[in-house]
């Protein structure tokens, strides 16, 4: 395909997934060997992806690798701040409801209860103090929210610049190999067995970048079927990740023939 495509190949251990790709599929593809990129997780799948993919086009790899990690770091920060703002908004709503309740109580003691009743004056002072404290807390939280929002424009500008640089590299990659590269992630279950939450998140962000920007790359993810369900950890980044999938069972005589 000229644009992005992803296929999931899953099956039990020993069913021949790697052999099917290396000996079957690759022998039938009419693309240059340089357009076939095989990646194993090794110590970290994001590092392996960066070192392998950004090492193909001469004299651009190192800078593009740095650009990728800058992009990932900024997007993580941006998403974290968005969640932080949502949390602050929830806190403000709760505090405003409490202030509203206190003001209703304040009205009750001011208008409905005669001043001469013992303790009313003290209760009104207590309620007024509570309202003042809650409103001060609301103002403090709104100030924190404002500070977070101030950094958004600068981060958005840097993210946009990094995106442009990454897209430019992949266009150069497409021209360099003469086709949409085929990226094969073999034994992908290693990501779920050994990978951290941060590693999975960063790889998800890479896939999201590829699909949202129609980067000309074809992807095969090969993994053992007991880890097939773990792919839903990436579904938040690529909702249609399960759209194209192939299950490979243990071959029998009829299948081989």
PDB file of C-alpha atoms in Angstrom:
ATOM      1  CA  UNK A   1       0.000   0.000   0.000  1.00  0.00           C
ATOM      2  CA  UNK A   2       1.083   3.580  -0.654  1.00  0.00           C
ATOM      3  CA  UNK A   3      -0.288   4.725   2.706  1.00  0.00           C
ATOM      4  CA  UNK A   4      -0.194   3.144   6.143  1.00  0.00           C
ATOM      5  CA  UNK A   5      -1.367  -0.418   6.650  1.00  0.00           C
ATOM      6  CA  UNK A   6      -1.084  -2.715   9.668  1.00  0.00           C
ATOM      7  CA  UNK A   7      -1.617  -6.471   9.883  1.00  0.00           C
ATOM      8  CA  UNK A   8      -1.548  -8.573  13.046  1.00  0.00           C
ATOM      9  CA  UNK A   9      -0.172 -12.100  12.630  1.00  0.00           C
ATOM     10  CA  UNK A  10      -0.802 -14.253  15.689  1.00  0.00           C
ATOM     11  CA  UNK A  11      -0.633 -17.914  16.509  1.00  0.00           C
ATOM     12  CA  UNK A  12       0.723 -20.417  19.022  1.00  0.00           C
ATOM     13  CA  UNK A  13       4.428 -20.827  19.625  1.00  0.00           C
ATOM     14  CA  UNK A  14       5.993 -22.989  16.937  1.00  0.00           C
ATOM     15  CA  UNK A  15       3.242 -22.391  14.375  1.00  0.00           C
ATOM     16  CA  UNK A  16       5.737 -20.890  11.924  1.00  0.00           C
ATOM     17  CA  UNK A  17       4.922 -17.166  12.073  1.00  0.00           C
ATOM     18  CA  UNK A  18       8.504 -16.041  11.504  1.00  0.00           C
ATOM     19  CA  UNK A  19       9.039 -18.631   8.764  1.00  0.00           C
ATOM     20  CA  UNK A  20       5.841 -17.560   7.024  1.00  0.00           C
ATOM     21  CA  UNK A  21       7.069 -13.978   6.921  1.00  0.00           C
ATOM     22  CA  UNK A  22      10.743 -14.562   6.148  1.00  0.00           C
ATOM     23  CA  UNK A  23      10.458 -17.503   3.755  1.00  0.00           C
ATOM     24  CA  UNK A  24       6.957 -17.062   2.392  1.00  0.00           C
ATOM     25  CA  UNK A  25       5.881 -13.448   2.255  1.00  0.00           C
ATOM     26  CA  UNK A  26       9.239 -11.785   1.632  1.00  0.00           C
ATOM     27  CA  UNK A  27      10.008 -14.089  -1.294  1.00  0.00           C
ATOM     28  CA  UNK A  28       6.816 -12.941  -2.998  1.00  0.00           C
ATOM     29  CA  UNK A  29       7.193  -9.213  -2.438  1.00  0.00           C
ATOM     30  CA  UNK A  30       8.405  -7.156  -5.369  1.00  0.00           C
ATOM     31  CA  UNK A  31      10.226  -4.516  -3.375  1.00  0.00           C
ATOM     32  CA  UNK A  32      13.889  -3.829  -2.753  1.00  0.00           C
ATOM     33  CA  UNK A  33      15.467  -5.511   0.255  1.00  0.00           C
ATOM     34  CA  UNK A  34      16.205  -2.055   1.688  1.00  0.00           C
ATOM     35  CA  UNK A  35      12.463  -1.488   1.998  1.00  0.00           C
ATOM     36  CA  UNK A  36      12.120  -4.444   4.395  1.00  0.00           C
ATOM     37  CA  UNK A  37      12.833  -3.498   7.992  1.00  0.00           C
ATOM     38  CA  UNK A  38      12.813  -6.212  10.669  1.00  0.00           C
ATOM     39  CA  UNK A  39      12.704  -5.084  14.286  1.00  0.00           C
ATOM     40  CA  UNK A  40      12.979  -6.985  17.556  1.00  0.00           C
ATOM     41  CA  UNK A  41      12.421  -5.329  20.905  1.00  0.00           C
ATOM     42  CA  UNK A  42      15.879  -6.120  22.352  1.00  0.00           C
ATOM     43  CA  UNK A  43      16.151  -3.827  25.407  1.00  0.00           C
ATOM     44  CA  UNK A  44      13.498  -1.324  24.343  1.00  0.00           C
ATOM     45  CA  UNK A  45      11.223  -1.372  21.302  1.00  0.00           C
ATOM     46  CA  UNK A  46      11.199   2.429  20.921  1.00  0.00           C
ATOM     47  CA  UNK A  47      15.008   2.561  20.856  1.00  0.00           C
ATOM     48  CA  UNK A  48      15.133  -0.374  18.431  1.00  0.00           C
ATOM     49  CA  UNK A  49      12.616   1.339  16.141  1.00  0.00           C
ATOM     50  CA  UNK A  50      14.523   4.635  16.230  1.00  0.00           C
ATOM     51  CA  UNK A  51      17.944   3.061  15.622  1.00  0.00           C
ATOM     52  CA  UNK A  52      16.690   0.835  12.798  1.00  0.00           C
ATOM     53  CA  UNK A  53      14.284   3.100  10.919  1.00  0.00           C
ATOM     54  CA  UNK A  54      16.270   6.319  11.294  1.00  0.00           C
ATOM     55  CA  UNK A  55      19.502   4.659  10.273  1.00  0.00           C
ATOM     56  CA  UNK A  56      18.456   4.022   6.671  1.00  0.00           C
ATOM     57  CA  UNK A  57      18.570   7.446   5.016  1.00  0.00           C
ATOM     58  CA  UNK A  58      22.191   8.723   5.042  1.00  0.00           C
ATOM     59  CA  UNK A  59      23.119  11.860   6.999  1.00  0.00           C
ATOM     60  CA  UNK A  60      19.689  12.320   8.580  1.00  0.00           C
ATOM     61  CA  UNK A  61      19.342   9.489  11.093  1.00  0.00           C
ATOM     62  CA  UNK A  62      20.843  11.013  14.249  1.00  0.00           C
ATOM     63  CA  UNK A  63      18.957  14.292  13.990  1.00  0.00           C
ATOM     64  CA  UNK A  64      15.704  12.494  13.202  1.00  0.00           C
ATOM     65  CA  UNK A  65      16.170  10.162  16.166  1.00  0.00           C
ATOM     66  CA  UNK A  66      16.538  13.176  18.437  1.00  0.00           C
ATOM     67  CA  UNK A  67      13.456  14.701  16.830  1.00  0.00           C
ATOM     68  CA  UNK A  68      11.457  11.533  17.538  1.00  0.00           C
ATOM     69  CA  UNK A  69      12.373  11.486  21.228  1.00  0.00           C
ATOM     70  CA  UNK A  70      11.719  15.230  21.524  1.00  0.00           C
ATOM     71  CA  UNK A  71       8.295  14.669  19.990  1.00  0.00           C
ATOM     72  CA  UNK A  72       7.476  11.748  22.309  1.00  0.00           C
ATOM     73  CA  UNK A  73       8.594  13.645  25.404  1.00  0.00           C
ATOM     74  CA  UNK A  74       6.546  16.734  24.517  1.00  0.00           C
ATOM     75  CA  UNK A  75       3.414  14.751  23.677  1.00  0.00           C
ATOM     76  CA  UNK A  76       3.680  12.876  26.981  1.00  0.00           C
ATOM     77  CA  UNK A  77       4.041  16.199  28.825  1.00  0.00           C
ATOM     78  CA  UNK A  78       1.142  17.703  26.881  1.00  0.00           C
ATOM     79  CA  UNK A  79      -1.150  14.740  27.616  1.00  0.00           C
ATOM     80  CA  UNK A  80      -0.131  14.764  31.288  1.00  0.00           C
ATOM     81  CA  UNK A  81      -0.963  18.467  31.580  1.00  0.00           C
ATOM     82  CA  UNK A  82      -4.334  17.916  29.912  1.00  0.00           C
ATOM     83  CA  UNK A  83      -5.169  15.249  32.498  1.00  0.00           C
ATOM     84  CA  UNK A  84      -3.922  17.560  35.258  1.00  0.00           C
ATOM     85  CA  UNK A  85      -6.223  20.330  34.009  1.00  0.00           C
ATOM     86  CA  UNK A  86      -9.182  17.909  33.950  1.00  0.00           C
ATOM     87  CA  UNK A  87      -8.375  16.953  37.553  1.00  0.00           C
ATOM     88  CA  UNK A  88      -8.167  20.622  38.592  1.00  0.00           C
ATOM     89  CA  UNK A  89     -11.498  21.340  36.874  1.00  0.00           C
ATOM     90  CA  UNK A  90     -13.126  18.487  38.823  1.00  0.00           C
ATOM     91  CA  UNK A  91     -11.727  19.864  42.092  1.00  0.00           C
ATOM     92  CA  UNK A  92     -13.018  23.361  41.275  1.00  0.00           C
ATOM     93  CA  UNK A  93     -16.501  21.997  40.553  1.00  0.00           C
ATOM     94  CA  UNK A  94     -16.519  20.186  43.909  1.00  0.00           C
ATOM     95  CA  UNK A  95     -15.342  23.301  45.762  1.00  0.00           C
ATOM     96  CA  UNK A  96     -17.917  25.496  44.016  1.00  0.00           C
ATOM     97  CA  UNK A  97     -20.680  23.072  45.078  1.00  0.00           C
ATOM     98  CA  UNK A  98     -19.415  23.284  48.656  1.00  0.00           C
ATOM     99  CA  UNK A  99     -19.367  27.099  48.478  1.00  0.00           C
ATOM    100  CA  UNK A 100     -22.936  27.062  47.150  1.00  0.00           C
ATOM    101  CA  UNK A 101     -24.018  24.841  50.053  1.00  0.00           C
ATOM    102  CA  UNK A 102     -22.329  27.130  52.588  1.00  0.00           C
ATOM    103  CA  UNK A 103     -23.997  30.186  51.052  1.00  0.00           C
ATOM    104  CA  UNK A 104     -27.390  28.535  51.379  1.00  0.00           C
ATOM    105  CA  UNK A 105     -26.630  27.902  55.047  1.00  0.00           C
ATOM    106  CA  UNK A 106     -25.459  31.483  55.412  1.00  0.00           C
ATOM    107  CA  UNK A 107     -28.730  32.771  53.936  1.00  0.00           C
ATOM    108  CA  UNK A 108     -30.693  30.539  56.300  1.00  0.00           C
ATOM    109  CA  UNK A 109     -29.024  31.944  59.427  1.00  0.00           C
ATOM    110  CA  UNK A 110     -29.160  35.523  58.149  1.00  0.00           C
ATOM    111  CA  UNK A 111     -32.790  35.593  57.006  1.00  0.00           C
ATOM    112  CA  UNK A 112     -34.605  32.706  58.592  1.00  0.00           C
ATOM    113  CA  UNK A 113     -33.213  32.646  62.121  1.00  0.00           C
ATOM    114  CA  UNK A 114     -33.622  35.599  64.504  1.00  0.00           C
ATOM    115  CA  UNK A 115     -30.393  37.200  65.700  1.00  0.00           C
ATOM    116  CA  UNK A 116     -31.286  36.663  69.304  1.00  0.00           C
ATOM    117  CA  UNK A 117     -30.982  32.886  69.092  1.00  0.00           C
ATOM    118  CA  UNK A 118     -27.878  31.720  70.915  1.00  0.00           C
ATOM    119  CA  UNK A 119     -25.038  30.548  68.695  1.00  0.00           C
ATOM    120  CA  UNK A 120     -26.332  31.983  65.418  1.00  0.00           C
ATOM    121  CA  UNK A 121     -23.689  34.695  65.292  1.00  0.00           C
ATOM    122  CA  UNK A 122     -20.927  32.140  65.817  1.00  0.00           C
ATOM    123  CA  UNK A 123     -22.365  29.837  63.167  1.00  0.00           C
ATOM    124  CA  UNK A 124     -22.534  32.676  60.636  1.00  0.00           C
ATOM    125  CA  UNK A 125     -18.888  33.520  61.292  1.00  0.00           C
ATOM    126  CA  UNK A 126     -17.877  29.890  60.869  1.00  0.00           C
ATOM    127  CA  UNK A 127     -19.774  29.606  57.575  1.00  0.00           C
ATOM    128  CA  UNK A 128     -18.326  32.893  56.293  1.00  0.00           C
ATOM    129  CA  UNK A 129     -14.816  31.639  57.115  1.00  0.00           C
ATOM    130  CA  UNK A 130     -15.468  28.384  55.290  1.00  0.00           C
ATOM    131  CA  UNK A 131     -16.691  30.253  52.206  1.00  0.00           C
ATOM    132  CA  UNK A 132     -13.637  32.498  52.226  1.00  0.00           C
ATOM    133  CA  UNK A 133     -11.282  29.521  52.550  1.00  0.00           C
ATOM    134  CA  UNK A 134     -12.983  27.591  49.731  1.00  0.00           C
ATOM    135  CA  UNK A 135     -12.959  30.603  47.405  1.00  0.00           C
ATOM    136  CA  UNK A 136      -9.257  31.181  48.126  1.00  0.00           C
ATOM    137  CA  UNK A 137      -8.581  27.532  47.268  1.00  0.00           C
ATOM    138  CA  UNK A 138     -10.563  27.899  44.028  1.00  0.00           C
ATOM    139  CA  UNK A 139      -8.503  30.954  43.037  1.00  0.00           C
ATOM    140  CA  UNK A 140      -5.271  29.084  43.791  1.00  0.00           C
ATOM    141  CA  UNK A 141      -6.332  26.144  41.596  1.00  0.00           C
ATOM    142  CA  UNK A 142      -7.419  28.445  38.767  1.00  0.00           C
ATOM    143  CA  UNK A 143      -3.971  30.058  38.934  1.00  0.00           C
ATOM    144  CA  UNK A 144      -2.350  26.615  38.625  1.00  0.00           C
ATOM    145  CA  UNK A 145      -4.589  25.857  35.627  1.00  0.00           C
ATOM    146  CA  UNK A 146      -3.614  29.159  34.021  1.00  0.00           C
ATOM    147  CA  UNK A 147       0.099  28.355  34.420  1.00  0.00           C
ATOM    148  CA  UNK A 148      -0.395  24.975  32.754  1.00  0.00           C
ATOM    149  CA  UNK A 149      -2.327  26.503  29.869  1.00  0.00           C
ATOM    150  CA  UNK A 150       0.367  29.132  29.319  1.00  0.00           C
ATOM    151  CA  UNK A 151       2.863  26.393  28.403  1.00  0.00           C
ATOM    152  CA  UNK A 152       0.502  24.809  25.875  1.00  0.00           C
ATOM    153  CA  UNK A 153       1.152  27.262  23.041  1.00  0.00           C
ATOM    154  CA  UNK A 154       4.913  26.856  23.269  1.00  0.00           C
ATOM    155  CA  UNK A 155       4.616  23.059  23.478  1.00  0.00           C
ATOM    156  CA  UNK A 156       2.153  22.955  20.572  1.00  0.00           C
ATOM    157  CA  UNK A 157       4.561  24.986  18.434  1.00  0.00           C
ATOM    158  CA  UNK A 158       7.471  22.643  19.227  1.00  0.00           C
ATOM    159  CA  UNK A 159       5.321  19.546  18.622  1.00  0.00           C
ATOM    160  CA  UNK A 160       4.196  20.921  15.247  1.00  0.00           C
ATOM    161  CA  UNK A 161       7.814  21.586  14.287  1.00  0.00           C
ATOM    162  CA  UNK A 162       8.878  18.075  15.345  1.00  0.00           C
ATOM    163  CA  UNK A 163       5.966  16.563  13.399  1.00  0.00           C
ATOM    164  CA  UNK A 164       7.015  18.395  10.259  1.00  0.00           C
ATOM    165  CA  UNK A 165      10.594  17.145  10.641  1.00  0.00           C
ATOM    166  CA  UNK A 166       9.499  13.545  11.186  1.00  0.00           C
ATOM    167  CA  UNK A 167       7.139  13.590   8.203  1.00  0.00           C
ATOM    168  CA  UNK A 168       9.934  15.008   6.066  1.00  0.00           C
ATOM    169  CA  UNK A 169      12.231  12.141   7.095  1.00  0.00           C
ATOM    170  CA  UNK A 170       9.670   9.478   6.198  1.00  0.00           C
ATOM    171  CA  UNK A 171       9.133  11.095   2.802  1.00  0.00           C
ATOM    172  CA  UNK A 172      12.897  10.871   2.267  1.00  0.00           C
ATOM    173  CA  UNK A 173      12.790   7.242   3.424  1.00  0.00           C
ATOM    174  CA  UNK A 174      10.043   6.478   0.905  1.00  0.00           C
ATOM    175  CA  UNK A 175      12.095   8.006  -1.923  1.00  0.00           C
ATOM    176  CA  UNK A 176      15.308   6.345  -0.725  1.00  0.00           C
ATOM    177  CA  UNK A 177      13.943   2.771  -0.769  1.00  0.00           C
ATOM    178  CA  UNK A 178      11.592   3.365  -3.716  1.00  0.00           C
ATOM    179  CA  UNK A 179       8.462   2.070  -1.982  1.00  0.00           C
ATOM    180  CA  UNK A 180       6.480   2.190   1.228  1.00  0.00           C
ATOM    181  CA  UNK A 181       8.777   0.330   3.655  1.00  0.00           C
ATOM    182  CA  UNK A 182       7.545  -2.871   5.269  1.00  0.00           C
ATOM    183  CA  UNK A 183       8.302  -2.798   8.995  1.00  0.00           C
ATOM    184  CA  UNK A 184       8.093  -6.207  10.670  1.00  0.00           C
ATOM    185  CA  UNK A 185       7.871  -6.391  14.459  1.00  0.00           C
ATOM    186  CA  UNK A 186       8.712 -10.022  15.223  1.00  0.00           C
ATOM    187  CA  UNK A 187       8.088 -11.681  18.609  1.00  0.00           C
ATOM    188  CA  UNK A 188       6.127  -8.603  19.580  1.00  0.00           C
ATOM    189  CA  UNK A 189       4.901 -10.288  22.771  1.00  0.00           C
ATOM    190  CA  UNK A 190       8.252  -9.298  24.311  1.00  0.00           C
ATOM    191  CA  UNK A 191       6.875  -5.761  24.655  1.00  0.00           C
ATOM    192  CA  UNK A 192       4.111  -7.014  26.958  1.00  0.00           C
ATOM    193  CA  UNK A 193       6.331  -9.470  28.821  1.00  0.00           C
ATOM    194  CA  UNK A 194       9.285  -7.175  29.536  1.00  0.00           C
ATOM    195  CA  UNK A 195       8.154  -3.667  28.597  1.00  0.00           C
ATOM    196  CA  UNK A 196       7.222  -0.935  31.051  1.00  0.00           C
ATOM    197  CA  UNK A 197       4.056   1.157  30.913  1.00  0.00           C
ATOM    198  CA  UNK A 198       6.141   4.067  29.587  1.00  0.00           C
ATOM    199  CA  UNK A 199       7.609   1.924  26.792  1.00  0.00           C
ATOM    200  CA  UNK A 200       4.165   0.693  25.719  1.00  0.00           C
ATOM    201  CA  UNK A 201       2.814   4.247  25.852  1.00  0.00           C
ATOM    202  CA  UNK A 202       5.672   5.615  23.738  1.00  0.00           C
ATOM    203  CA  UNK A 203       5.310   2.881  21.148  1.00  0.00           C
ATOM    204  CA  UNK A 204       1.576   3.637  21.020  1.00  0.00           C
ATOM    205  CA  UNK A 205       2.393   7.288  20.358  1.00  0.00           C
ATOM    206  CA  UNK A 206       4.677   6.243  17.485  1.00  0.00           C
ATOM    207  CA  UNK A 207       1.898   4.183  15.919  1.00  0.00           C
ATOM    208  CA  UNK A 208      -0.553   7.036  16.434  1.00  0.00           C
ATOM    209  CA  UNK A 209       1.833   9.436  14.685  1.00  0.00           C
ATOM    210  CA  UNK A 210       2.234   7.019  11.761  1.00  0.00           C
ATOM    211  CA  UNK A 211      -1.495   6.475  11.236  1.00  0.00           C
ATOM    212  CA  UNK A 212      -2.752   9.993  11.898  1.00  0.00           C
ATOM    213  CA  UNK A 213      -0.240  11.428   9.429  1.00  0.00           C
ATOM    214  CA  UNK A 214      -0.639   8.713   6.769  1.00  0.00           C
ATOM    215  CA  UNK A 215       3.080   7.945   6.904  1.00  0.00           C
ATOM    216  CA  UNK A 216       3.853   5.607   3.972  1.00  0.00           C
ATOM    217  CA  UNK A 217       4.743   2.521   5.987  1.00  0.00           C
ATOM    218  CA  UNK A 218       3.295  -0.983   6.029  1.00  0.00           C
ATOM    219  CA  UNK A 219       3.499  -2.773   9.369  1.00  0.00           C
ATOM    220  CA  UNK A 220       3.297  -6.421  10.374  1.00  0.00           C
ATOM    221  CA  UNK A 221       3.079  -7.246  14.065  1.00  0.00           C
ATOM    222  CA  UNK A 222       3.777 -10.896  14.801  1.00  0.00           C
ATOM    223  CA  UNK A 223       3.136 -12.320  18.260  1.00  0.00           C
ATOM    224  CA  UNK A 224       2.090 -15.440  20.155  1.00  0.00           C
ATOM    225  CA  UNK A 225      -1.655 -15.790  20.403  1.00  0.00           C
ATOM    226  CA  UNK A 226      -1.755 -15.805  24.222  1.00  0.00           C
ATOM    227  CA  UNK A 227      -0.654 -12.170  24.038  1.00  0.00           C
ATOM    228  CA  UNK A 228      -3.074 -11.192  21.283  1.00  0.00           C
ATOM    229  CA  UNK A 229      -5.480  -9.648  23.811  1.00  0.00           C
ATOM    230  CA  UNK A 230      -2.703  -7.430  25.174  1.00  0.00           C
ATOM    231  CA  UNK A 231      -2.890  -5.422  21.963  1.00  0.00           C
ATOM    232  CA  UNK A 232      -5.894  -3.620  23.418  1.00  0.00           C
ATOM    233  CA  UNK A 233      -3.308  -1.593  25.382  1.00  0.00           C
ATOM    234  CA  UNK A 234      -2.511   0.029  22.036  1.00  0.00           C
ATOM    235  CA  UNK A 235      -6.110   0.413  20.903  1.00  0.00           C
ATOM    236  CA  UNK A 236      -6.382   3.832  22.550  1.00  0.00           C
ATOM    237  CA  UNK A 237      -3.739   5.004  20.062  1.00  0.00           C
ATOM    238  CA  UNK A 238      -5.002   3.041  17.042  1.00  0.00           C
ATOM    239  CA  UNK A 239      -8.716   2.223  17.401  1.00  0.00           C
ATOM    240  CA  UNK A 240      -8.689  -0.084  14.342  1.00  0.00           C
ATOM    241  CA  UNK A 241      -5.633  -2.088  15.384  1.00  0.00           C
ATOM    242  CA  UNK A 242      -7.619  -5.357  15.194  1.00  0.00           C
ATOM    243  CA  UNK A 243      -9.084  -4.557  11.761  1.00  0.00           C
ATOM    244  CA  UNK A 244      -6.601  -6.722   9.808  1.00  0.00           C
ATOM    245  CA  UNK A 245      -5.538  -9.879  11.584  1.00  0.00           C
ATOM    246  CA  UNK A 246      -4.478 -13.380  10.584  1.00  0.00           C
ATOM    247  CA  UNK A 247      -4.345 -16.391  12.887  1.00  0.00           C
ATOM    248  CA  UNK A 248      -1.784 -19.046  12.042  1.00  0.00           C
ATOM    249  CA  UNK A 249      -2.356 -22.475  13.544  1.00  0.00           C
ATOM    250  CA  UNK A 250       0.107 -25.362  13.721  1.00  0.00           C
ATOM    251  CA  UNK A 251       0.503 -26.637  10.150  1.00  0.00           C
ATOM    252  CA  UNK A 252      -0.711 -30.129   9.238  1.00  0.00           C
ATOM    253  CA  UNK A 253      -0.117 -32.171   6.081  1.00  0.00           C
ATOM    254  CA  UNK A 254      -3.098 -30.686   4.259  1.00  0.00           C
ATOM    255  CA  UNK A 255      -1.998 -27.138   5.065  1.00  0.00           C
ATOM    256  CA  UNK A 256       1.550 -27.778   3.870  1.00  0.00           C
ATOM    257  CA  UNK A 257       0.351 -29.371   0.650  1.00  0.00           C
TER     258      UNK A 257
END
